[in-house]
PDB file of C-alpha atoms and ligand atoms in Angstrom:
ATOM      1  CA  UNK A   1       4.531  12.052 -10.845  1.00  0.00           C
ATOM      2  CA  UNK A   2       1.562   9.729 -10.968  1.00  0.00           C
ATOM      3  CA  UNK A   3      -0.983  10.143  -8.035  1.00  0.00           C
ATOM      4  CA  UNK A   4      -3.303   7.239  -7.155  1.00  0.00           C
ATOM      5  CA  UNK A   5      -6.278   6.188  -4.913  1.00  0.00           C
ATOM      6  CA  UNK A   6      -6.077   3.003  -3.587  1.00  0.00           C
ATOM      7  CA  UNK A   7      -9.284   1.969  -1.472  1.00  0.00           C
ATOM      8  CA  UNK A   8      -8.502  -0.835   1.151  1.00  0.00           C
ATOM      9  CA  UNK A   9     -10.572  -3.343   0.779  1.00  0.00           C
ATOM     10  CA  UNK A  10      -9.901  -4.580   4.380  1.00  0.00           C
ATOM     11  CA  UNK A  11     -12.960  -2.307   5.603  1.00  0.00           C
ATOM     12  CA  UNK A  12     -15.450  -3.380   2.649  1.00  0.00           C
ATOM     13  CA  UNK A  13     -17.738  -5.623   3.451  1.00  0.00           C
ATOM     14  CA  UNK A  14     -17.042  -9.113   2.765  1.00  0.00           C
ATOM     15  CA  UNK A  15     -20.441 -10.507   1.556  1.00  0.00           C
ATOM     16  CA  UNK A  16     -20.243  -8.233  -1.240  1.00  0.00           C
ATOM     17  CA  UNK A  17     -17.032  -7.993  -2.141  1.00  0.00           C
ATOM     18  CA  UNK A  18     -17.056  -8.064  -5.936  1.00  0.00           C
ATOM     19  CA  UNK A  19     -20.108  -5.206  -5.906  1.00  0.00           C
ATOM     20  CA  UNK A  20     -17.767  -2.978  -3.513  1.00  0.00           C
ATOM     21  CA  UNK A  21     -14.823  -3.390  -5.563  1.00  0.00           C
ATOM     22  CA  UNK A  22     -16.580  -2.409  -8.810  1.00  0.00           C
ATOM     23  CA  UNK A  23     -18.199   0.577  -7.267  1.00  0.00           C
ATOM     24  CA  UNK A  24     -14.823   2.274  -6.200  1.00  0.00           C
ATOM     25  CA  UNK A  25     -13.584   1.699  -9.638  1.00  0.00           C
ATOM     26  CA  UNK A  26     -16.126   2.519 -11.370  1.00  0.00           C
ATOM     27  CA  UNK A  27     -15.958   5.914  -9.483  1.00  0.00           C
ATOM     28  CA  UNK A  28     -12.283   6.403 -10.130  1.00  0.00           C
ATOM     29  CA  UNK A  29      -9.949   3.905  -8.285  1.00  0.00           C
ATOM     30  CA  UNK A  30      -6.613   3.637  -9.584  1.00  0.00           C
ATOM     31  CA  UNK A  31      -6.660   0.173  -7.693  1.00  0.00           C
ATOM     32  CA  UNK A  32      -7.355  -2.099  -4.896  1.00  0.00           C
ATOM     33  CA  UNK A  33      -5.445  -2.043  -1.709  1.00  0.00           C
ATOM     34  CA  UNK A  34      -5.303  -5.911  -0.721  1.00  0.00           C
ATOM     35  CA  UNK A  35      -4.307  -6.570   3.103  1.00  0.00           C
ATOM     36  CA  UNK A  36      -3.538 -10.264   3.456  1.00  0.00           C
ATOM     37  CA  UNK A  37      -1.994 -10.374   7.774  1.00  0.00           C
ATOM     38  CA  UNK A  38      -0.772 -14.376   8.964  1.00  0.00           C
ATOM     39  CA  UNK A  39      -1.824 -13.981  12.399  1.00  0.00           C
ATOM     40  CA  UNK A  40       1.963 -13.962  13.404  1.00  0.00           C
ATOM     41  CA  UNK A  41       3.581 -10.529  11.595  1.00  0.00           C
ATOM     42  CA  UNK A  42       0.022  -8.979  12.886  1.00  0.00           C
ATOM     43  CA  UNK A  43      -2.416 -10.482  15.342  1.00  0.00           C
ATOM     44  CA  UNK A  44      -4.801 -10.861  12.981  1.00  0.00           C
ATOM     45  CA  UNK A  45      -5.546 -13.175  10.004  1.00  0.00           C
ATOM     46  CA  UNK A  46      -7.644 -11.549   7.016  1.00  0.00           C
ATOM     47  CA  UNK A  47      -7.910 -13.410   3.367  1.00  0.00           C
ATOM     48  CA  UNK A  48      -5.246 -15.227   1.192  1.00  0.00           C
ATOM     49  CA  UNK A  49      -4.843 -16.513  -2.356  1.00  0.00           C
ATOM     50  CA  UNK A  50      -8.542 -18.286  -3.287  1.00  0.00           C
ATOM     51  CA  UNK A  51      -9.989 -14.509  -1.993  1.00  0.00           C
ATOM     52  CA  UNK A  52      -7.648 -12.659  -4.361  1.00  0.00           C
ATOM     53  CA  UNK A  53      -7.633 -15.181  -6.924  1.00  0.00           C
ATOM     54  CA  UNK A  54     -11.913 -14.619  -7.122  1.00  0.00           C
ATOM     55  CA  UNK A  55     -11.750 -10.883  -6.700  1.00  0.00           C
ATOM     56  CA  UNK A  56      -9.518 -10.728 -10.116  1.00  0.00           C
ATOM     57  CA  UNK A  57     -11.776 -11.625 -12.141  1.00  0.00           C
ATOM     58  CA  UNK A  58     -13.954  -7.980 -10.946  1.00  0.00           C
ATOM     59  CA  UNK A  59     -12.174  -5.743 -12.434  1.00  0.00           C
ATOM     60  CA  UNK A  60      -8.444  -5.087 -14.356  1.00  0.00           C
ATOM     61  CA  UNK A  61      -7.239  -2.206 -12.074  1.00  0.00           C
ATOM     62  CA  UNK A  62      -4.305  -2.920 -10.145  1.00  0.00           C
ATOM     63  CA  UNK A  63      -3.956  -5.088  -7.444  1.00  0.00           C
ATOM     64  CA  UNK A  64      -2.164  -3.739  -4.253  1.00  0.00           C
ATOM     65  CA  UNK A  65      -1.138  -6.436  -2.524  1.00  0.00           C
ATOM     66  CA  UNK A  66       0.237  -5.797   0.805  1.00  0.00           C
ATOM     67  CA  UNK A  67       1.851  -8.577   2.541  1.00  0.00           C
ATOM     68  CA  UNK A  68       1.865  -8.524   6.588  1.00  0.00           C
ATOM     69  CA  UNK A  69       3.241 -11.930   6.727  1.00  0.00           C
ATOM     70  CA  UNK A  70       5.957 -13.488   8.270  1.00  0.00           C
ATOM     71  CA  UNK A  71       9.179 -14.533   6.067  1.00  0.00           C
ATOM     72  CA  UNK A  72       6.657 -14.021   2.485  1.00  0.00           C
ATOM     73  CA  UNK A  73       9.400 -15.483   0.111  1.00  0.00           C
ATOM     74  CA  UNK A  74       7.658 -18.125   0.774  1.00  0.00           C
ATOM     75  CA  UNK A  75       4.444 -16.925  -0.936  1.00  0.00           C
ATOM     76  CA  UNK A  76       5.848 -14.535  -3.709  1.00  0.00           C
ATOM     77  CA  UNK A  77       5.214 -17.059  -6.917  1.00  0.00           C
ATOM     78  CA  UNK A  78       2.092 -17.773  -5.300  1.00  0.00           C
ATOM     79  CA  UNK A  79       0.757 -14.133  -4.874  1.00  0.00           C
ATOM     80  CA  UNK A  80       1.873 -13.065  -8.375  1.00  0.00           C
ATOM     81  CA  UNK A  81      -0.437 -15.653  -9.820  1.00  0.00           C
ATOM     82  CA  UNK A  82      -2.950 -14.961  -8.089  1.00  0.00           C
ATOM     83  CA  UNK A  83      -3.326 -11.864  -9.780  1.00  0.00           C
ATOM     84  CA  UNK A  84      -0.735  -9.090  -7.614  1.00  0.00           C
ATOM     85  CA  UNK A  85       0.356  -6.116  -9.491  1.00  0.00           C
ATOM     86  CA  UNK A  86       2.220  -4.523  -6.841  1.00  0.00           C
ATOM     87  CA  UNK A  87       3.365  -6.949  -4.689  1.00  0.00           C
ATOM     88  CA  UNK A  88       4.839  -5.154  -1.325  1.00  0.00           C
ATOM     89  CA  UNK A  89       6.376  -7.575   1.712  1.00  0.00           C
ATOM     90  CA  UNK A  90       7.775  -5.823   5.154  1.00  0.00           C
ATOM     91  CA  UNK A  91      11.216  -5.297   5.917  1.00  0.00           C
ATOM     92  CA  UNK A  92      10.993  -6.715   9.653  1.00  0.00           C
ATOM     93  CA  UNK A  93       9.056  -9.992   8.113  1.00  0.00           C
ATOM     94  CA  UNK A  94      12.345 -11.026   6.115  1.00  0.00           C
ATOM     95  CA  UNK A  95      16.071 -12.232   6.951  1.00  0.00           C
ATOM     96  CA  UNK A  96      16.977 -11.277   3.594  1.00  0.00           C
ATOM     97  CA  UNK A  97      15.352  -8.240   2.324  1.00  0.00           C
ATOM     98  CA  UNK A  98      17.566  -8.119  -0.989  1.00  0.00           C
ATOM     99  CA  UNK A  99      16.840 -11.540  -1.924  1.00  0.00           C
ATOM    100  CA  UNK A 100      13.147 -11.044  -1.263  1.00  0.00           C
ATOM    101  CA  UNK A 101      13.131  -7.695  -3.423  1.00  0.00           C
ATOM    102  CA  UNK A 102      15.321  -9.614  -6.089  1.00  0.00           C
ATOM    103  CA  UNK A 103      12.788 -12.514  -6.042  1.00  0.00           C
ATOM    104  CA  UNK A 104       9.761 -10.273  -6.559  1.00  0.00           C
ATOM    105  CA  UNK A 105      11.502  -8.704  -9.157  1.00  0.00           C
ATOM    106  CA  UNK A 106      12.230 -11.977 -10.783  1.00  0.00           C
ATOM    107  CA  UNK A 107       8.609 -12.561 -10.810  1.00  0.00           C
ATOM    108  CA  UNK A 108       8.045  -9.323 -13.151  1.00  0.00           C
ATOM    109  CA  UNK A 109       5.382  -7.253 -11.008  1.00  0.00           C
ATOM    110  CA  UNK A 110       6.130  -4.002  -9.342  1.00  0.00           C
ATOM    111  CA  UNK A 111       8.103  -4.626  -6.224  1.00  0.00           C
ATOM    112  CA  UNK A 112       7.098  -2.842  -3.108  1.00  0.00           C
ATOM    113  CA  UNK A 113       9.001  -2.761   0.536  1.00  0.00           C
ATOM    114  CA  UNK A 114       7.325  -1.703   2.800  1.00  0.00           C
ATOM    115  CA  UNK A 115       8.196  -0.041   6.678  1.00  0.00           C
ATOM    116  CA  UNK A 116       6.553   0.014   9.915  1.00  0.00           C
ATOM    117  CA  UNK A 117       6.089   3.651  11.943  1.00  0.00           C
ATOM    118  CA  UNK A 118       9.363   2.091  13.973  1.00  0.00           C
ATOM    119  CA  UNK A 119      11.457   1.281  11.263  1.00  0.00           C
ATOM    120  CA  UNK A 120      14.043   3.812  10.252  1.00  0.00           C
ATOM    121  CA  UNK A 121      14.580   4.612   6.244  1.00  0.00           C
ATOM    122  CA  UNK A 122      18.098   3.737   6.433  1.00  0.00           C
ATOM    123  CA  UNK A 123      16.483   0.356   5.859  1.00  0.00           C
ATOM    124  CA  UNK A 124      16.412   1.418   2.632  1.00  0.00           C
ATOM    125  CA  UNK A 125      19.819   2.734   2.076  1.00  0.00           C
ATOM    126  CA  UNK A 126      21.150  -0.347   0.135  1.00  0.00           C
ATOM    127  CA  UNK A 127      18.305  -1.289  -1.151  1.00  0.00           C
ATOM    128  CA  UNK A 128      16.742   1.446  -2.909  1.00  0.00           C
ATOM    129  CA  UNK A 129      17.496   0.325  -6.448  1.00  0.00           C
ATOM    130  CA  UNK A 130      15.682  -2.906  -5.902  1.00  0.00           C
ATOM    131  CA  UNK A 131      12.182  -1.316  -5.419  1.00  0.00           C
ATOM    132  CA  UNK A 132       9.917   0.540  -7.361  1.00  0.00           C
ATOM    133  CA  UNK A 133       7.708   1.310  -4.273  1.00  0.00           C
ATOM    134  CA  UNK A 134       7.746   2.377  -0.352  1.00  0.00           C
ATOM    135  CA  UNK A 135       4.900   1.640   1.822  1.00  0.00           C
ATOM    136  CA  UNK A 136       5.334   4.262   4.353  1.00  0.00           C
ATOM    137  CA  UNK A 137       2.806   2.925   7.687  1.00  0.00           C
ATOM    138  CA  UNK A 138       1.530   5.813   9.121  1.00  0.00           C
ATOM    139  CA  UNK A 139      -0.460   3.359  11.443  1.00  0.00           C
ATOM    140  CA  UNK A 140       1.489   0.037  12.797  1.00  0.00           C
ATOM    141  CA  UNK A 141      -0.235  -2.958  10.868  1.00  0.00           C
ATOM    142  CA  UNK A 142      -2.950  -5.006  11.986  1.00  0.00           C
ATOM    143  CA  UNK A 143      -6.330  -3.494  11.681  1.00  0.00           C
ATOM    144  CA  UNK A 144      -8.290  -1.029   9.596  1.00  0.00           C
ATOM    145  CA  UNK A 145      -9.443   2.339  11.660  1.00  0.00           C
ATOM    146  CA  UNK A 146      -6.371   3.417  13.570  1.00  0.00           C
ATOM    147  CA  UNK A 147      -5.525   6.992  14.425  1.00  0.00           C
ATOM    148  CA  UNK A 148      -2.943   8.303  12.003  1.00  0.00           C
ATOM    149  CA  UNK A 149       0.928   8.558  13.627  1.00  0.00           C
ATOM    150  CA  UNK A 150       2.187  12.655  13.275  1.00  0.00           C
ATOM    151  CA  UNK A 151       5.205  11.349  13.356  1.00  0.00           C
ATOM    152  CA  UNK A 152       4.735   9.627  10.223  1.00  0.00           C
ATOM    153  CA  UNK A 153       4.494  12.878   8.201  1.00  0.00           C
ATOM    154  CA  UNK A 154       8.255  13.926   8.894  1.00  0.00           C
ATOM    155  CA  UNK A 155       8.945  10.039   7.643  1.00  0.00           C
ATOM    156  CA  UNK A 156       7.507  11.140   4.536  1.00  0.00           C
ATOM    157  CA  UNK A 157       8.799  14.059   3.529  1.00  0.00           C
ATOM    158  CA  UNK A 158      12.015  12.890   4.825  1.00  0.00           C
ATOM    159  CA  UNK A 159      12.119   9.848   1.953  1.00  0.00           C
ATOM    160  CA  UNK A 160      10.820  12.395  -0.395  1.00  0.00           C
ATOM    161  CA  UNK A 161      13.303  14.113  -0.058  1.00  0.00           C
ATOM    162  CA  UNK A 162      16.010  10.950  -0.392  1.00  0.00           C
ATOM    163  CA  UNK A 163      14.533  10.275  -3.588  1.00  0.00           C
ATOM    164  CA  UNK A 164      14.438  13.607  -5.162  1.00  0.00           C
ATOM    165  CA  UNK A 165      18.110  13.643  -4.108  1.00  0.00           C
ATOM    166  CA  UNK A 166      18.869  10.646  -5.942  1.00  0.00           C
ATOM    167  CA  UNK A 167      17.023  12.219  -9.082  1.00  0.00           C
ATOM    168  CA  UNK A 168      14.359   9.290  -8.403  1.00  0.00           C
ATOM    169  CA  UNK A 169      10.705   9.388  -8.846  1.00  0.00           C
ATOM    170  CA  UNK A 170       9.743   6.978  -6.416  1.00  0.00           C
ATOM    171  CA  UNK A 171       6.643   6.023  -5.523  1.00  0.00           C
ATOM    172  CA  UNK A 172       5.722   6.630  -2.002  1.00  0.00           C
ATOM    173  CA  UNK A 173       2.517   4.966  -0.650  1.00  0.00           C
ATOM    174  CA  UNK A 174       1.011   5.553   2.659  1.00  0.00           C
ATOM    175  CA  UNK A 175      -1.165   3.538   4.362  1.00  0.00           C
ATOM    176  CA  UNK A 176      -2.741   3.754   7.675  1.00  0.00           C
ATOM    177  CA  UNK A 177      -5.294   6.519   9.128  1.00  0.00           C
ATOM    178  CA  UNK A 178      -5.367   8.783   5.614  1.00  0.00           C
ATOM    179  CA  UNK A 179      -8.650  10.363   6.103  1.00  0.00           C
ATOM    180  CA  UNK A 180     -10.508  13.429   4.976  1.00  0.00           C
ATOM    181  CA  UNK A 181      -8.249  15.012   7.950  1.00  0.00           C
ATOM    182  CA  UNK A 182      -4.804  13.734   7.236  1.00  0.00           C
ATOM    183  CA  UNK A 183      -5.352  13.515   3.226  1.00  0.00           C
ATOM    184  CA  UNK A 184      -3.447  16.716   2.585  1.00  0.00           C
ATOM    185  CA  UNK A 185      -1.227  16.555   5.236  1.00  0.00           C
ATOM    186  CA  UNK A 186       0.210  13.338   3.172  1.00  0.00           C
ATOM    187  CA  UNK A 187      -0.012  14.661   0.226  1.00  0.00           C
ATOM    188  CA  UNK A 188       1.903  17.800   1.164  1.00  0.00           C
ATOM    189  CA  UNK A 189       4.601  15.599   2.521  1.00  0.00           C
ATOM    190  CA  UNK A 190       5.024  14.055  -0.615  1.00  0.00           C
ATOM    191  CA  UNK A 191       3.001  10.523  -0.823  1.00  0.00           C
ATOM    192  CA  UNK A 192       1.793   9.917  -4.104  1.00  0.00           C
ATOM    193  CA  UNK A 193      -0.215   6.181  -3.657  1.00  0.00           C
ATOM    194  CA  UNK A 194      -2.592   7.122  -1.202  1.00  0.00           C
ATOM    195  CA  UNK A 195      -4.406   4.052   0.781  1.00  0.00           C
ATOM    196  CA  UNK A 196      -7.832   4.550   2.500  1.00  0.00           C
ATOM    197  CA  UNK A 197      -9.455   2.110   4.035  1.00  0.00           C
ATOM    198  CA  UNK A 198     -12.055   3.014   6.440  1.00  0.00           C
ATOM    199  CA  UNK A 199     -12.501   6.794   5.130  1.00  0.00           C
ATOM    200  CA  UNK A 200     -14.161   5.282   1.966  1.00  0.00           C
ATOM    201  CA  UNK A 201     -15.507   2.326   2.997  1.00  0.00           C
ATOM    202  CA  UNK A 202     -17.353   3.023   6.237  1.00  0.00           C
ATOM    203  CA  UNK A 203     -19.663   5.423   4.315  1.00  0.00           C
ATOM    204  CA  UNK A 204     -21.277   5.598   0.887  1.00  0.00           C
ATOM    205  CA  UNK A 205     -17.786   4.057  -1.244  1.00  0.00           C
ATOM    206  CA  UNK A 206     -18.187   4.998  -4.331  1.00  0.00           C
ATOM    207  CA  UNK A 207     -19.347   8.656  -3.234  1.00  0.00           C
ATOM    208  CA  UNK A 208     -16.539   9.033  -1.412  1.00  0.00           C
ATOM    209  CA  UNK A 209     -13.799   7.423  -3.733  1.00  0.00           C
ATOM    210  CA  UNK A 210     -14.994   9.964  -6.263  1.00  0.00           C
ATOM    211  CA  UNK A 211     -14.626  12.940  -3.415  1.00  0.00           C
ATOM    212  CA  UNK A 212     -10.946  11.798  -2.329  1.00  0.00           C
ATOM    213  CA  UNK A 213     -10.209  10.737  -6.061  1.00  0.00           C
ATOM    214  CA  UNK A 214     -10.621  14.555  -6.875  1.00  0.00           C
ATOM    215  CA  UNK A 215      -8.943  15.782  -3.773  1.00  0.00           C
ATOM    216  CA  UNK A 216      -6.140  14.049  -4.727  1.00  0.00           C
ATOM    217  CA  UNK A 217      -6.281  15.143  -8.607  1.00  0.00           C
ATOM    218  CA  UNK A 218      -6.653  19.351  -7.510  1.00  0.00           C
ATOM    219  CA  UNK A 219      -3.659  18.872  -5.758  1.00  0.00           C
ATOM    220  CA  UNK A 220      -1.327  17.128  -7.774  1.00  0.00           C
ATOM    221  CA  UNK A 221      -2.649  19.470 -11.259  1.00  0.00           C
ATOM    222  CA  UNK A 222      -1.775  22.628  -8.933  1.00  0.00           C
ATOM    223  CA  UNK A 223       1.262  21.596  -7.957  1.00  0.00           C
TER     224      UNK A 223
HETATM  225  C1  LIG B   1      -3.446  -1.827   8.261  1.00  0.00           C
HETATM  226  C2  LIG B   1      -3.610  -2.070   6.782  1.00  0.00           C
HETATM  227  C3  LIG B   1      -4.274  -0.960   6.071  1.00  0.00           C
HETATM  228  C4  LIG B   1      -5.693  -0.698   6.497  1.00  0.00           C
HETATM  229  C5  LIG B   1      -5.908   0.775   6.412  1.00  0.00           C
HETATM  230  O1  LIG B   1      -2.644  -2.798   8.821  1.00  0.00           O
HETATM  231  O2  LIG B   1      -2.354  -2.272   6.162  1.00  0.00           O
HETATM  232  O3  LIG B   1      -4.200  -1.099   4.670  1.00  0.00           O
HETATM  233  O4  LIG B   1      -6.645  -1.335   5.700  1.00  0.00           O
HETATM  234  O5  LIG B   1      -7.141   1.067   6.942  1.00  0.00           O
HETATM  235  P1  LIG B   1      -7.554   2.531   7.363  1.00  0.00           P
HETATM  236  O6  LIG B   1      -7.485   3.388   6.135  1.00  0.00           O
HETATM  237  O7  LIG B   1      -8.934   2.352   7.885  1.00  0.00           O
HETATM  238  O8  LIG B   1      -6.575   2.993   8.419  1.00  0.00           O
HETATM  239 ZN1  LIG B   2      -2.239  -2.145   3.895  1.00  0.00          ZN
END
């Protein structure tokens, strides 16, 4: 199993954007967490494509892109040219969650569903062959700095375990909350994409993508 650090880039700060990205990679991201919210899935409205489309020319890493947007097949060409990687759309935005997947799929990234604390993982029970991702929210979307949900961790190990029983090795992303507090609590439940927003970039970034970065890699070479 893979194990990566993806910073948030929600929390960086805006007027240098391209200098905060290249820090954290330069001190070990595996890529960059991009939150684009519509003001109607979540109250608030971030960045879209001309942000993305400017950011990709920073760095190769992968892009995360995250979509918190109401009914996103509308916007899933769109995003992949802009430069996604992972492209990851919620399963309360969409009518058709299985023509969404099938569409990202189409498109040739990595395909990514993702579920809010509320949403129960049989969401995923006929749709599990269509992604190569979960986004587990261990906050419910909207903003950067929320308290982590407990409840999230059973959520976790609970799809873990779903895809070990289906001999899969599915990777499980968490976003929402992971901190220098809750970082092993989600990696003990078995999240292997691990999203920080505010823990890295409220402080000194690339210090403390390096720190986590190496957190992350003790645990998954002891394991
Ligand atoms: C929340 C976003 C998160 C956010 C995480 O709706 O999806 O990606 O940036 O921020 P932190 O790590 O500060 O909770
Ligand atoms: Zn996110």
């Amino acid at each position: 199993m893979i194990y990566n650090l993806h910073p948030s880039i929600l929390a960086a700060d805006f007027k240098n954007l391209g200098k905060e990205i290249e820090n954290v990679v330069a001190a070990g991201a595996d890529g960059i967490h991009i939150d684009v919210m519509d003001g109607d899935f979540v109250p608030q409205i971030s960045f879209g494509m001309p942000v993305i489309r400017s950011i990709r020319s920073a760095t190769d890493v992968t892009f995360d892109v995250h979509l918190m947007v109401s009914n996103p097949e509308r916007y899933i060409e769109t995003f992949v040219d802009c430069g996604a990687d992972i492209l990851t759309i919620h399963a309360e935005a969409t009518r058709d969650i299985e023509n969404a997947l099938k569409q990202i799929r189409r498109t040739g990234v990595k395909v990514g569903l993702a579920l809010n604390p509320g949403t129960s993982l049989s969401t995923l029970d006929y749709v599990m062959d269509d992604v190569d991702m979960v986004l587990l929210m261990t906050v419910n979307p909207g903003f950067g700095g929320q308290k982590y949900i407990e409840k999230a961790t059973r959520k976790i190990k609970a799809l873990r375990a779903m895809a070990l029983n289906e001999g899969r090795e599915l990777d499980i992303e968490v976003d929402g909350g992971v901190t220098e507090e809750t970082l092993p609590t989600v990696l003990e439940a078995g999240a292997n994409i691990i999203v920080m927003g505010s823990a890295i970039f409220a402080g000194d970034a690339a210090a403390l993508t390096g720190k986590y970065k190496k957190e992350i890699e003790d645990y998954s070479g002891n394991r």
